[in-house]
Coordinates of C-alpha atoms in Angstrom, one line a residue:
M1 CA 149.9 -57.3 50.1
K2 CA 150.2 -54.9 53.1
S3 CA 146.9 -53.3 52.0
L4 CA 145.0 -56.5 52.4
F5 CA 143.3 -57.3 55.8
P6 CA 145.1 -54.8 58.0
S7 CA 142.9 -55.8 60.9
R8 CA 144.0 -59.4 60.4
R9 CA 147.7 -58.9 60.2
K10 CA 149.3 -60.7 63.1
P11 CA 152.6 -59.7 64.8
P12 CA 155.3 -62.3 64.9
V13 CA 154.6 -64.8 67.6
Q14 CA 156.5 -67.8 69.1
I15 CA 154.5 -70.9 68.0
P16 CA 154.3 -73.4 70.8
T17 CA 156.1 -76.6 69.8
D18 CA 153.3 -78.8 71.2
T19 CA 150.5 -77.1 69.3
Q20 CA 148.6 -78.9 66.5
D21 CA 146.8 -75.9 65.1
L22 CA 149.5 -74.4 63.0
F23 CA 147.0 -72.9 60.6
A24 CA 145.8 -70.5 63.3
H25 CA 149.3 -69.0 63.5
L26 CA 150.0 -68.6 59.8
P27 CA 150.4 -65.0 58.6
T28 CA 147.6 -63.8 56.4
E29 CA 150.0 -63.4 53.4
L30 CA 150.9 -67.1 53.5
I31 CA 147.2 -68.1 53.8
I32 CA 146.4 -66.1 50.7
L33 CA 149.3 -67.7 48.8
V34 CA 147.8 -71.1 49.8
L35 CA 144.3 -70.1 48.7
E36 CA 145.6 -68.9 45.3
Q37 CA 146.5 -72.5 44.4
L38 CA 142.9 -73.7 44.7
N39 CA 141.4 -74.4 41.3
T40 CA 138.3 -76.4 41.8
S41 CA 135.0 -75.9 43.7
S42 CA 135.8 -79.0 45.8
D43 CA 139.1 -77.5 46.9
I44 CA 137.6 -74.1 47.8
I45 CA 134.7 -75.7 49.8
S46 CA 137.4 -77.7 51.7
A47 CA 139.2 -74.5 52.5
L48 CA 136.0 -72.9 53.7
H49 CA 135.7 -75.6 56.3
V50 CA 139.3 -75.4 57.6
C51 CA 138.6 -72.7 60.2
R52 CA 136.7 -69.4 60.6
N53 CA 139.7 -67.3 59.7
W54 CA 140.1 -69.1 56.3
R55 CA 136.4 -68.8 55.6
D56 CA 136.5 -65.0 56.4
I57 CA 139.4 -64.5 54.1
L58 CA 137.9 -66.5 51.2
L59 CA 134.6 -64.6 51.4
S60 CA 136.2 -61.2 51.8
P61 CA 135.5 -58.6 49.0
E62 CA 139.2 -58.6 48.2
I63 CA 139.5 -62.4 47.6
W64 CA 136.3 -64.1 46.4
P65 CA 135.9 -62.1 43.1
S66 CA 139.3 -63.3 41.8
I67 CA 138.5 -66.9 42.8
A68 CA 135.1 -66.6 41.2
D69 CA 136.5 -65.4 37.9
R70 CA 139.2 -68.1 38.0
L71 CA 136.6 -70.8 38.4
A72 CA 134.0 -69.3 36.0
P73 CA 134.8 -66.2 33.9
G74 CA 132.0 -63.6 34.3
L75 CA 130.7 -65.0 37.6
T76 CA 131.8 -61.9 39.6
T77 CA 130.2 -59.5 37.2
H78 CA 127.0 -61.6 37.2
I79 CA 126.8 -61.7 41.0
R80 CA 127.5 -58.0 41.4
E81 CA 125.0 -56.9 38.7
R82 CA 122.2 -59.2 40.0
N83 CA 122.8 -58.2 43.6
C84 CA 123.9 -54.6 43.3
S85 CA 121.4 -53.5 46.0
V86 CA 122.8 -55.7 48.7
N87 CA 126.0 -55.3 50.7
L88 CA 129.3 -57.0 50.0
H89 CA 128.8 -59.6 52.7
A90 CA 125.6 -60.7 51.0
Q91 CA 127.3 -60.9 47.6
A92 CA 129.9 -63.2 49.2
K93 CA 127.1 -65.5 50.4
V94 CA 125.7 -65.6 46.9
F95 CA 129.1 -66.7 45.7
Q96 CA 129.2 -69.4 48.3
S97 CA 125.8 -70.7 47.3
A98 CA 126.8 -70.7 43.7
L99 CA 129.9 -72.6 44.7
N100 CA 127.9 -75.3 46.5
L101 CA 125.5 -75.8 43.6
H102 CA 128.4 -76.0 41.2
H103 CA 130.0 -78.7 43.3
L104 CA 126.8 -80.7 43.8
Y105 CA 126.1 -80.7 40.0
Q106 CA 129.7 -81.6 39.0
S107 CA 129.6 -84.4 41.6
G108 CA 126.2 -85.6 40.6
L109 CA 124.9 -85.2 44.1
F110 CA 121.2 -84.6 43.5
S111 CA 118.9 -84.0 46.5
H112 CA 115.8 -85.3 44.9
A113 CA 114.8 -87.2 41.7
R114 CA 111.4 -88.2 40.4
H115 CA 109.8 -89.6 37.3
H116 CA 106.6 -87.9 36.1
V117 CA 103.9 -88.9 33.6
V118 CA 101.9 -85.7 32.9
R119 CA 98.3 -86.1 33.8
L120 CA 95.5 -83.7 34.3
N121 CA 94.4 -85.4 37.5
D122 CA 97.8 -85.5 39.3
G123 CA 97.6 -85.4 43.1
S124 CA 101.2 -84.4 43.5
F125 CA 100.4 -80.8 42.4
T126 CA 98.1 -78.3 44.0
L127 CA 96.0 -76.4 41.5
S128 CA 96.4 -72.6 41.9
K129 CA 93.2 -70.5 41.4
Q130 CA 94.9 -67.1 41.8
V131 CA 94.5 -66.1 38.1
S132 CA 90.9 -65.1 37.4
V133 CA 88.8 -66.9 34.8
E134 CA 88.5 -63.6 32.9
S135 CA 92.3 -63.5 32.7
G136 CA 92.6 -67.0 31.4
G137 CA 93.0 -68.9 34.6
V138 CA 91.3 -72.4 34.6
H139 CA 89.9 -73.4 38.0
S140 CA 88.2 -76.6 36.8
L141 CA 88.6 -78.9 33.8
A142 CA 84.9 -78.5 33.1
E143 CA 85.7 -74.9 32.0
V144 CA 87.8 -76.1 29.0
P145 CA 85.4 -76.6 26.0
G146 CA 86.2 -79.7 24.0
L147 CA 88.3 -81.4 26.6
D148 CA 87.4 -84.9 27.8
P149 CA 89.5 -85.7 30.9
L150 CA 88.3 -89.3 30.8
S151 CA 90.0 -89.9 27.4
E152 CA 93.3 -88.5 28.4
E153 CA 95.2 -91.5 27.1
L154 CA 94.0 -90.7 23.6
H155 CA 95.1 -87.0 23.7
V156 CA 98.1 -85.7 21.8
T157 CA 100.0 -84.6 24.8
H158 CA 103.2 -82.5 24.4
V159 CA 105.7 -81.5 27.0
R160 CA 107.3 -78.5 25.3
L161 CA 109.1 -76.0 27.7
Y162 CA 111.2 -75.9 30.8
S163 CA 112.5 -72.8 32.6
H164 CA 113.6 -72.1 36.2
G165 CA 111.9 -75.1 37.8
R166 CA 108.7 -75.1 35.7
I167 CA 107.4 -77.4 33.0
A168 CA 104.9 -76.3 30.5
W169 CA 102.8 -78.9 28.7
W170 CA 99.7 -79.2 26.5
P171 CA 97.1 -81.8 27.4
E172 CA 95.7 -81.8 23.8
A173 CA 98.2 -80.1 21.6
W174 CA 96.5 -80.7 18.3
H175 CA 92.8 -79.8 19.0
L176 CA 93.4 -77.4 22.0
P177 CA 96.7 -75.6 21.4
Y178 CA 95.3 -72.6 23.4
F179 CA 95.0 -74.6 26.6
A180 CA 98.3 -75.1 28.5
V181 CA 99.4 -76.3 32.0
V182 CA 102.5 -75.0 33.8
D183 CA 103.7 -77.1 36.7
D184 CA 106.1 -75.7 39.3
L185 CA 108.3 -78.6 40.2
R186 CA 109.7 -76.9 43.3
A187 CA 106.6 -75.5 44.9
K188 CA 104.4 -78.4 43.6
V189 CA 101.9 -75.9 42.3
R190 CA 99.9 -76.3 39.0
R191 CA 98.6 -73.4 36.9
M192 CA 96.2 -74.0 34.0
F193 CA 95.7 -71.3 31.3
L194 CA 93.1 -71.0 28.6
F195 CA 93.6 -68.3 26.0
P196 CA 90.7 -65.7 26.4
G197 CA 88.7 -65.1 23.3
Q198 CA 89.7 -68.3 21.5
A199 CA 86.1 -69.2 21.1
E200 CA 85.7 -66.4 18.6
L201 CA 88.1 -68.1 16.2
R202 CA 86.7 -70.5 13.6
G203 CA 87.8 -73.8 12.1
E204 CA 91.5 -74.2 11.3
D205 CA 92.2 -70.7 12.7
R206 CA 91.8 -72.1 16.2
R207 CA 94.5 -74.7 15.8
R208 CA 97.1 -73.0 13.6
G209 CA 100.1 -70.8 14.3
W210 CA 100.2 -70.7 18.1
K211 CA 103.5 -69.7 19.6
T212 CA 104.7 -69.9 23.2
A213 CA 107.5 -69.1 25.5
L214 CA 108.4 -69.7 29.2
G215 CA 110.8 -67.8 31.4
E216 CA 111.6 -67.3 35.1
K217 CA 108.5 -65.0 35.6
L218 CA 106.5 -65.0 32.4
F219 CA 104.5 -67.4 30.3
V220 CA 103.5 -66.4 26.8
L221 CA 100.9 -67.8 24.5
G222 CA 99.8 -66.2 21.3
Q223 CA 98.7 -66.4 17.7
E224 CA 98.7 -63.8 14.9
D225 CA 94.9 -63.7 14.6
A226 CA 94.1 -63.8 18.3
G227 CA 97.0 -61.7 19.8
V228 CA 99.4 -62.5 22.7
C229 CA 98.6 -63.2 26.3
V230 CA 101.4 -62.8 28.9
W231 CA 100.9 -64.3 32.4
H232 CA 103.1 -63.3 35.3
L233 CA 103.8 -66.5 37.2
E234 CA 104.7 -64.7 40.5
R235 CA 102.0 -62.0 40.5
D236 CA 99.3 -64.3 39.0
E237 CA 98.2 -61.6 36.6
M238 CA 97.7 -61.4 32.8
K239 CA 98.3 -58.7 30.3
F240 CA 97.3 -58.7 26.6
V241 CA 100.0 -57.5 24.1
E242 CA 99.0 -56.2 20.7
L243 CA 101.8 -56.7 18.2
P244 CA 102.0 -55.0 14.8
G245 CA 102.1 -58.4 13.1
G246 CA 102.6 -62.1 13.4
F247 CA 105.7 -63.4 15.1
D248 CA 107.8 -66.5 14.7
R249 CA 110.1 -66.4 17.8
C250 CA 109.7 -65.1 21.3
V251 CA 112.7 -64.7 23.7
V252 CA 112.0 -64.2 27.4
D253 CA 114.2 -63.1 30.3
G254 CA 112.9 -61.7 33.6
E255 CA 110.0 -59.4 32.8
R256 CA 111.1 -58.7 29.2
L257 CA 109.9 -60.2 25.9
L258 CA 111.6 -60.0 22.5
F259 CA 109.3 -60.8 19.5
I260 CA 110.6 -61.5 16.0
G261 CA 108.2 -60.6 13.2
R262 CA 107.5 -63.4 10.7
R263 CA 107.1 -61.3 7.5
N264 CA 110.1 -58.9 7.7
A265 CA 112.1 -60.0 10.8
E266 CA 111.1 -57.0 12.8
V267 CA 112.4 -56.8 16.4
W268 CA 109.8 -55.8 19.0
L269 CA 110.6 -55.4 22.6
W270 CA 108.0 -55.4 25.4
E271 CA 108.4 -55.1 29.2
W272 CA 105.9 -56.1 31.9
A273 CA 106.3 -52.9 33.9
G274 CA 107.0 -50.7 30.9
E275 CA 104.6 -47.8 30.0
Q276 CA 105.7 -47.5 26.3
G277 CA 104.1 -50.6 25.1
V278 CA 105.7 -52.5 22.2
R279 CA 108.9 -50.8 20.9
E280 CA 110.6 -51.7 17.6
I281 CA 114.4 -51.8 17.5
D282 CA 116.1 -51.2 14.2
V283 CA 118.6 -54.0 13.9
A284 CA 119.0 -54.1 10.1
G285 CA 120.5 -50.6 9.9
D286 CA 123.7 -51.6 11.8
E287 CA 124.1 -55.3 11.1
P288 CA 124.8 -56.0 7.3
R289 CA 123.8 -59.7 7.6
Y290 CA 120.4 -58.8 9.0
V291 CA 118.6 -58.2 5.8
P292 CA 114.8 -57.6 6.4
G293 CA 112.8 -60.4 4.9
P294 CA 110.6 -63.4 5.9
V295 CA 112.0 -65.8 8.5
R296 CA 111.2 -69.4 9.3
M297 CA 111.5 -71.4 12.5
G298 CA 114.7 -73.4 12.7
G299 CA 115.5 -76.8 14.0
Q300 CA 117.7 -79.8 13.3
I301 CA 116.2 -81.1 10.1
V302 CA 116.6 -84.8 9.5
Q303 CA 114.2 -86.9 7.5
G304 CA 111.6 -88.5 9.9
Y305 CA 113.2 -87.0 13.0
P306 CA 111.2 -84.6 15.2
R307 CA 112.7 -81.5 16.6
P308 CA 114.4 -82.6 19.9
A309 CA 114.2 -79.3 21.7
P310 CA 111.9 -76.2 21.7
K311 CA 114.7 -73.5 21.7
W312 CA 115.8 -73.3 18.1
G313 CA 116.5 -70.1 16.3
L314 CA 115.4 -68.7 13.0
R315 CA 116.7 -68.5 9.4
F316 CA 116.1 -65.9 6.8
Q317 CA 114.2 -67.5 4.0
D318 CA 115.9 -65.5 1.2
T319 CA 119.5 -65.6 2.3
D320 CA 119.5 -68.7 4.6
V321 CA 121.4 -66.7 7.3
K322 CA 120.8 -68.3 10.7
V323 CA 119.8 -65.8 13.4
D324 CA 118.9 -65.8 17.1
F325 CA 118.8 -63.3 20.0
I326 CA 119.9 -63.0 23.6
L327 CA 118.4 -60.7 26.2
H328 CA 121.0 -59.6 28.7
P329 CA 120.2 -61.3 32.0
N330 CA 121.0 -58.2 34.1
D331 CA 120.7 -55.1 31.9
W332 CA 117.2 -54.5 30.4
R333 CA 118.7 -52.1 27.8
V334 CA 121.0 -54.7 26.2
I335 CA 120.2 -57.3 23.6
F336 CA 122.5 -59.4 21.4
V337 CA 121.8 -60.4 17.8
V338 CA 123.6 -63.6 16.7
T339 CA 124.1 -64.4 13.0
W340 CA 125.8 -67.2 11.1
D341 CA 126.0 -67.1 7.3
E342 CA 128.3 -70.1 6.9
V343 CA 131.2 -67.7 6.7
D344 CA 131.3 -65.7 9.9
L345 CA 129.8 -66.1 13.3
V346 CA 128.9 -62.6 14.6
V347 CA 127.4 -61.4 17.9
S348 CA 126.2 -57.7 17.8
E349 CA 125.4 -55.9 21.0
F350 CA 122.7 -53.3 21.0
Y351 CA 122.4 -50.8 23.9
G352 CA 119.2 -48.8 24.1
G353 CA 118.4 -49.6 20.5
C354 CA 121.8 -48.7 19.0
M355 CA 124.7 -51.0 18.2
R356 CA 127.5 -50.7 20.8
A357 CA 129.8 -53.5 19.9
R358 CA 130.3 -56.2 17.2
M359 CA 132.2 -59.4 18.1
V360 CA 133.3 -61.7 15.2
C361 CA 134.5 -65.2 16.1
P362 CA 138.2 -65.6 14.8
R363 CA 138.5 -68.2 12.1
E364 CA 141.4 -69.8 13.9
H365 CA 139.2 -70.3 17.0
L366 CA 138.1 -73.8 17.9
A367 CA 134.5 -72.5 18.0
Y368 CA 134.7 -71.4 14.4
R369 CA 136.2 -74.7 13.3
G370 CA 133.4 -76.5 15.1
M371 CA 130.8 -74.4 13.3
V372 CA 132.4 -75.3 9.9
R373 CA 132.7 -79.0 10.8
S374 CA 129.1 -79.2 12.0
R375 CA 127.9 -79.6 8.4
T376 CA 129.4 -83.1 8.2
D377 CA 126.5 -85.1 9.8
N378 CA 124.0 -84.6 6.9
A379 CA 121.8 -82.2 8.9
V380 CA 121.1 -78.5 8.9
H381 CA 122.1 -76.9 12.1
Y382 CA 120.4 -73.7 13.4
L383 CA 121.5 -71.4 16.2
R384 CA 120.0 -72.1 19.6
T385 CA 120.8 -69.5 22.2
D386 CA 120.3 -71.4 25.5
R387 CA 121.9 -70.7 28.8
C388 CA 124.8 -73.1 29.6
D389 CA 125.9 -71.8 33.0
G390 CA 124.8 -69.4 35.8
H391 CA 127.2 -66.6 35.0
G392 CA 126.3 -65.2 31.5
G393 CA 127.2 -68.1 29.3
Y394 CA 125.0 -69.1 26.3
V395 CA 125.5 -72.1 24.0
L396 CA 125.0 -71.0 20.4
M397 CA 125.1 -74.5 18.8
T398 CA 125.9 -78.1 19.7
A399 CA 126.8 -80.5 16.9
W400 CA 128.2 -83.8 16.2
V401 CA 131.3 -83.2 13.9
G402 CA 132.2 -86.7 12.9
E403 CA 134.8 -89.3 13.8
E404 CA 137.9 -87.3 12.7
P405 CA 139.8 -86.0 15.8
M406 CA 138.9 -82.4 16.8
C407 CA 141.4 -81.9 19.7
D408 CA 145.1 -82.3 20.4
A409 CA 144.4 -85.5 22.3
G410 CA 143.4 -87.3 19.1
H411 CA 140.2 -88.8 20.4
R412 CA 137.8 -89.9 17.7
G413 CA 134.2 -88.9 17.7
S414 CA 133.4 -85.3 18.9
I415 CA 130.5 -83.2 19.9
V416 CA 131.4 -79.5 19.7
S417 CA 129.5 -76.8 21.7
V418 CA 130.0 -73.2 20.7
C419 CA 129.4 -70.7 23.5
F420 CA 129.4 -67.0 24.1
N421 CA 129.6 -65.1 27.5
V422 CA 127.7 -61.8 27.6
H423 CA 129.8 -60.5 30.5
T424 CA 133.3 -61.1 29.0
S425 CA 132.1 -60.8 25.3
E426 CA 134.2 -63.9 24.5
F427 CA 133.6 -67.0 22.4
S428 CA 134.6 -70.4 23.7
A429 CA 134.2 -74.0 22.6
L430 CA 133.8 -77.3 24.5
V431 CA 134.6 -80.7 22.9
H432 CA 133.0 -83.8 24.3
H433 CA 133.9 -87.2 22.9
A434 CA 131.2 -89.8 21.9
S435 CA 130.5 -91.7 18.7
Y436 CA 127.1 -90.9 17.0
Q437 CA 125.7 -90.9 13.5
R438 CA 124.4 -87.3 14.0
T439 CA 123.8 -84.7 16.7
P440 CA 121.9 -86.2 19.7
A441 CA 119.5 -84.3 21.9
A442 CA 121.8 -82.8 24.4
H443 CA 122.0 -80.2 27.2
L444 CA 125.1 -78.3 28.3
W445 CA 125.6 -76.9 31.8
D446 CA 128.8 -76.0 33.6
G447 CA 130.9 -77.8 31.1
L448 CA 129.1 -81.1 31.4
L449 CA 127.2 -82.4 28.4
A450 CA 124.1 -84.4 29.2
V451 CA 123.0 -87.0 26.6
R452 CA 120.5 -89.9 26.7
V453 CA 121.9 -93.4 26.4
A454 CA 120.6 -96.8 27.3
G455 CA 121.5 -99.1 30.1
E456 CA 120.4 -102.7 30.7
D457 CA 120.0 -104.6 33.9
Q458 CA 118.1 -107.8 34.9
N459 CA 114.8 -106.0 34.3
G460 CA 115.6 -105.0 30.7
L461 CA 116.5 -101.7 29.0
K462 CA 116.4 -98.5 31.1
P463 CA 116.8 -94.9 29.8
V464 CA 120.0 -93.3 31.3
V465 CA 121.2 -89.7 31.1
A466 CA 125.0 -89.6 31.0
L467 CA 127.0 -86.4 31.7
L468 CA 130.2 -86.2 29.8
K469 CA 133.3 -84.2 30.8
P470 CA 134.8 -81.8 28.3
C471 CA 138.0 -82.9 26.7
D472 CA 141.2 -81.7 28.3
A473 CA 144.3 -83.0 26.4
D474 CA 146.5 -82.2 29.4
E475 CA 144.6 -84.5 31.7
G476 CA 145.2 -88.2 31.7
N477 CA 143.4 -90.6 29.4
E478 CA 139.7 -90.8 30.4
A479 CA 138.0 -94.2 30.2
T480 CA 135.9 -95.0 27.1
S481 CA 132.7 -96.9 27.5
Q482 CA 131.9 -99.4 24.7
P483 CA 128.7 -101.4 24.2
G484 CA 128.7 -104.2 26.7
N485 CA 130.8 -102.4 29.3
P486 CA 129.5 -102.1 32.8
M487 CA 128.1 -98.6 33.6
P488 CA 127.6 -97.4 37.2
V489 CA 124.3 -95.6 37.2
R490 CA 122.9 -93.4 40.0
L491 CA 119.4 -94.6 40.8
I492 CA 116.3 -92.4 41.2
K493 CA 115.4 -94.0 44.6
Q494 CA 117.3 -92.3 47.5
P495 CA 118.6 -94.1 50.5
S496 CA 117.2 -92.8 53.8
N497 CA 120.5 -92.0 55.5
T498 CA 122.6 -90.2 53.0
I499 CA 122.4 -87.5 50.3
T500 CA 124.8 -89.4 48.0
P501 CA 122.7 -91.1 45.3
A502 CA 122.5 -94.9 45.4
E503 CA 124.3 -96.6 42.5
G504 CA 123.5 -99.7 40.5
N505 CA 125.4 -101.5 37.8
M506 CA 124.0 -101.6 34.3
T507 CA 125.4 -102.6 31.0
F508 CA 126.0 -99.9 28.4
V509 CA 123.8 -100.7 25.3
S510 CA 124.0 -99.2 21.8
E511 CA 120.4 -98.9 20.5
D512 CA 119.2 -98.8 16.9
G513 CA 119.8 -95.3 15.7
E514 CA 117.4 -95.2 12.7
I515 CA 114.9 -93.0 14.4
R516 CA 117.1 -91.1 16.9
P517 CA 120.9 -91.0 17.2
R518 CA 122.3 -93.1 20.0
A519 CA 125.8 -93.3 21.3
Q520 CA 128.1 -96.0 20.0
S521 CA 130.7 -95.1 22.6
L522 CA 131.1 -92.6 25.4
H523 CA 134.3 -91.0 26.5
G524 CA 135.0 -89.2 29.8
M525 CA 131.7 -89.9 31.5
S526 CA 131.5 -88.0 34.8
H527 CA 128.4 -89.8 36.1
A528 CA 125.1 -91.3 34.8
F529 CA 121.5 -91.0 36.1
E530 CA 118.7 -93.5 35.8
A531 CA 115.7 -92.0 34.2
G532 CA 112.1 -93.3 34.4
G533 CA 110.1 -94.9 31.6
D534 CA 110.9 -97.6 29.1
A535 CA 114.0 -97.1 27.1
R536 CA 112.9 -99.4 24.2
Q537 CA 109.5 -97.5 23.9
A538 CA 111.1 -94.1 24.1
G539 CA 113.6 -95.0 21.4
T540 CA 111.2 -96.4 18.9
D541 CA 108.2 -94.1 19.1
A542 CA 109.0 -91.4 16.5
M543 CA 106.1 -89.3 17.6
K544 CA 107.6 -88.7 21.0
A545 CA 109.7 -85.6 21.2
E546 CA 112.8 -86.2 23.3
W547 CA 114.9 -83.5 24.8
L548 CA 117.0 -82.4 27.8
S549 CA 117.1 -79.1 29.6
G550 CA 117.9 -77.7 33.1
D551 CA 119.8 -75.0 35.0
D552 CA 122.1 -74.8 38.1
K553 CA 119.4 -76.4 40.3
T554 CA 117.7 -78.9 37.9
L555 CA 118.3 -81.4 35.2
V556 CA 115.2 -82.5 33.1
Y557 CA 114.9 -85.4 30.6
V558 CA 111.6 -85.4 28.5
A559 CA 110.4 -88.3 26.3
G560 CA 106.8 -87.7 25.1
R561 CA 104.5 -87.2 28.0
D562 CA 107.1 -88.7 30.4
Y563 CA 109.8 -86.7 32.1
T564 CA 112.4 -87.2 34.8
V565 CA 113.7 -84.4 37.0
W566 CA 116.8 -84.3 39.2
M567 CA 117.1 -81.4 41.6
F568 CA 120.3 -80.1 43.3
G569 CA 120.6 -78.0 46.4
E570 CA 117.6 -77.5 48.7
D571 CA 114.9 -77.5 45.9
G572 CA 112.5 -80.4 45.8
I573 CA 112.9 -81.5 49.4
P574 CA 109.8 -82.7 51.3
K575 CA 107.7 -80.1 53.2
E576 CA 107.2 -82.0 56.4
K577 CA 109.2 -80.5 59.2
K578 CA 110.8 -83.8 60.2
E579 CA 111.9 -84.6 56.7
V580 CA 113.2 -81.1 56.1
R581 CA 115.4 -81.3 59.2
L582 CA 116.8 -84.7 58.2
W583 CA 117.4 -83.7 54.7
K584 CA 119.2 -80.4 55.7
E585 CA 121.4 -82.4 58.0
R586 CA 122.3 -84.8 55.1
F587 CA 123.0 -81.7 52.9
K588 CA 125.2 -80.1 55.5
N589 CA 127.2 -83.4 55.9
A590 CA 127.6 -83.8 52.1
I591 CA 129.1 -80.3 51.8
A592 CA 131.2 -80.5 54.9
S593 CA 132.5 -84.0 54.0
T594 CA 134.3 -82.4 51.0
G595 CA 136.7 -80.8 53.4
R596 CA 137.2 -83.4 56.1
G597 CA 140.6 -84.3 54.8
T598 CA 141.9 -80.8 55.3
R599 CA 140.1 -79.7 58.4
A600 CA 142.7 -78.4 60.9

């Protein structure tokens, strides 16, 4: 303890009996012992607002890493790897920002919420014309052959992808699969892309086999016969990528792309700034379950039920082994291959093209038991490697595992999420309790599972997104919501004088689950958000794909051509100076109010 903060060590002093600021006279060692007892983001934010001395100690390089790893394993490594070029003080500020976002999300304190209906003529977005027409940029709808903007209601419109504050959608997905729109929800900028050279294709070749992917920086659109175009969303540039064959899966992270060949499960890696072009990585030589052969796109297969989300993995057609891939978020040389053969769940780490480690989920682990139990809902579950936190966590599968208890608490009805952290190389599992007939469309972030349910008020049915807490048998009994119970719902419309979302009372309703699974009961609901649109229409139209996505700053619910977005932190605030100043003041008060009870 003597090595810590030598400049802050105070000599013994006589504390005046009439002083009220006892914290200012505590020895540094005692302050550290107090701070070691803090276990939640709310507690730590409170401590940051006690005094400058406490804040400096908490954000010191000796203290904040241990707090970060206690709150979220892998967070320290993630911050240091992503911010290795900045000084230690700047890394502490990144930790503080992550702490605030975590607190806002866990508390349901969104800064902005809006319901959208995707339309080509949408005045809320500014059309960007930075990408040249020769590079696939669309500057006017008249440039798109075969598109009739006046008949937009008759188009087969699909909202397919979300990543890092951007939504990608197709105005006419059936007849014009090579024309896509990417809306930046934070900057309110729209980019429209038309695949160059598509006019040379004939007949069914123009509509068949198009694949796409969206990441933080890159948007991908390609087809086996036409090739692959990659647009850089920050540089507003395009590059054409020639692959050795057709692909059935594209994984994107940063400026890297991983393509999986359809015919023989080849693995091709491409980098925007790379000079080597497409590189093939030999995965089959080191991973016995990766037997080269044809692969097919995965998905949750239920009769008459559309795929609820775009991020499903693959399966080998000959062996039925499920497979998917993870690109390391910080190290461009590392990829992970995830396989599940109904016997073992294996994650293999490849460094520079060679296998460096192989992690097998122990069979006594809750994650493994969840994988085995996932086959009980009369559906085929595929891997889906999607980020589930901001510090290296990925969810490999989420599944309804039936009514039988899955945890020590004995609650009936469980949804199990199997996760893997690329920084700690550890498996984990989260259990959320709700009663369904089969796995619902869901989104996991920071331990909270978002599912779509229905609420009813005096105006009728309303779609609601409920966020469920993970089960903790040591905590007290959480309340269970049954159909007919009142449900406090945070409304889209914000009051003008507070950041805290306005709440309204609705009644929890159990909808008909013939087309899509709907909750019969909810256990441990943290909070619920009102979504836009008509719950009855969204629940009965089988042609409308319904899914949830998001990240540390955003939660998105999509139903057909409608979507509702909730933003946390400073994203999505108005651009007018007066509104910005008022919002920042409300944001500051919301964060500071967490610690008012402990301020010295």
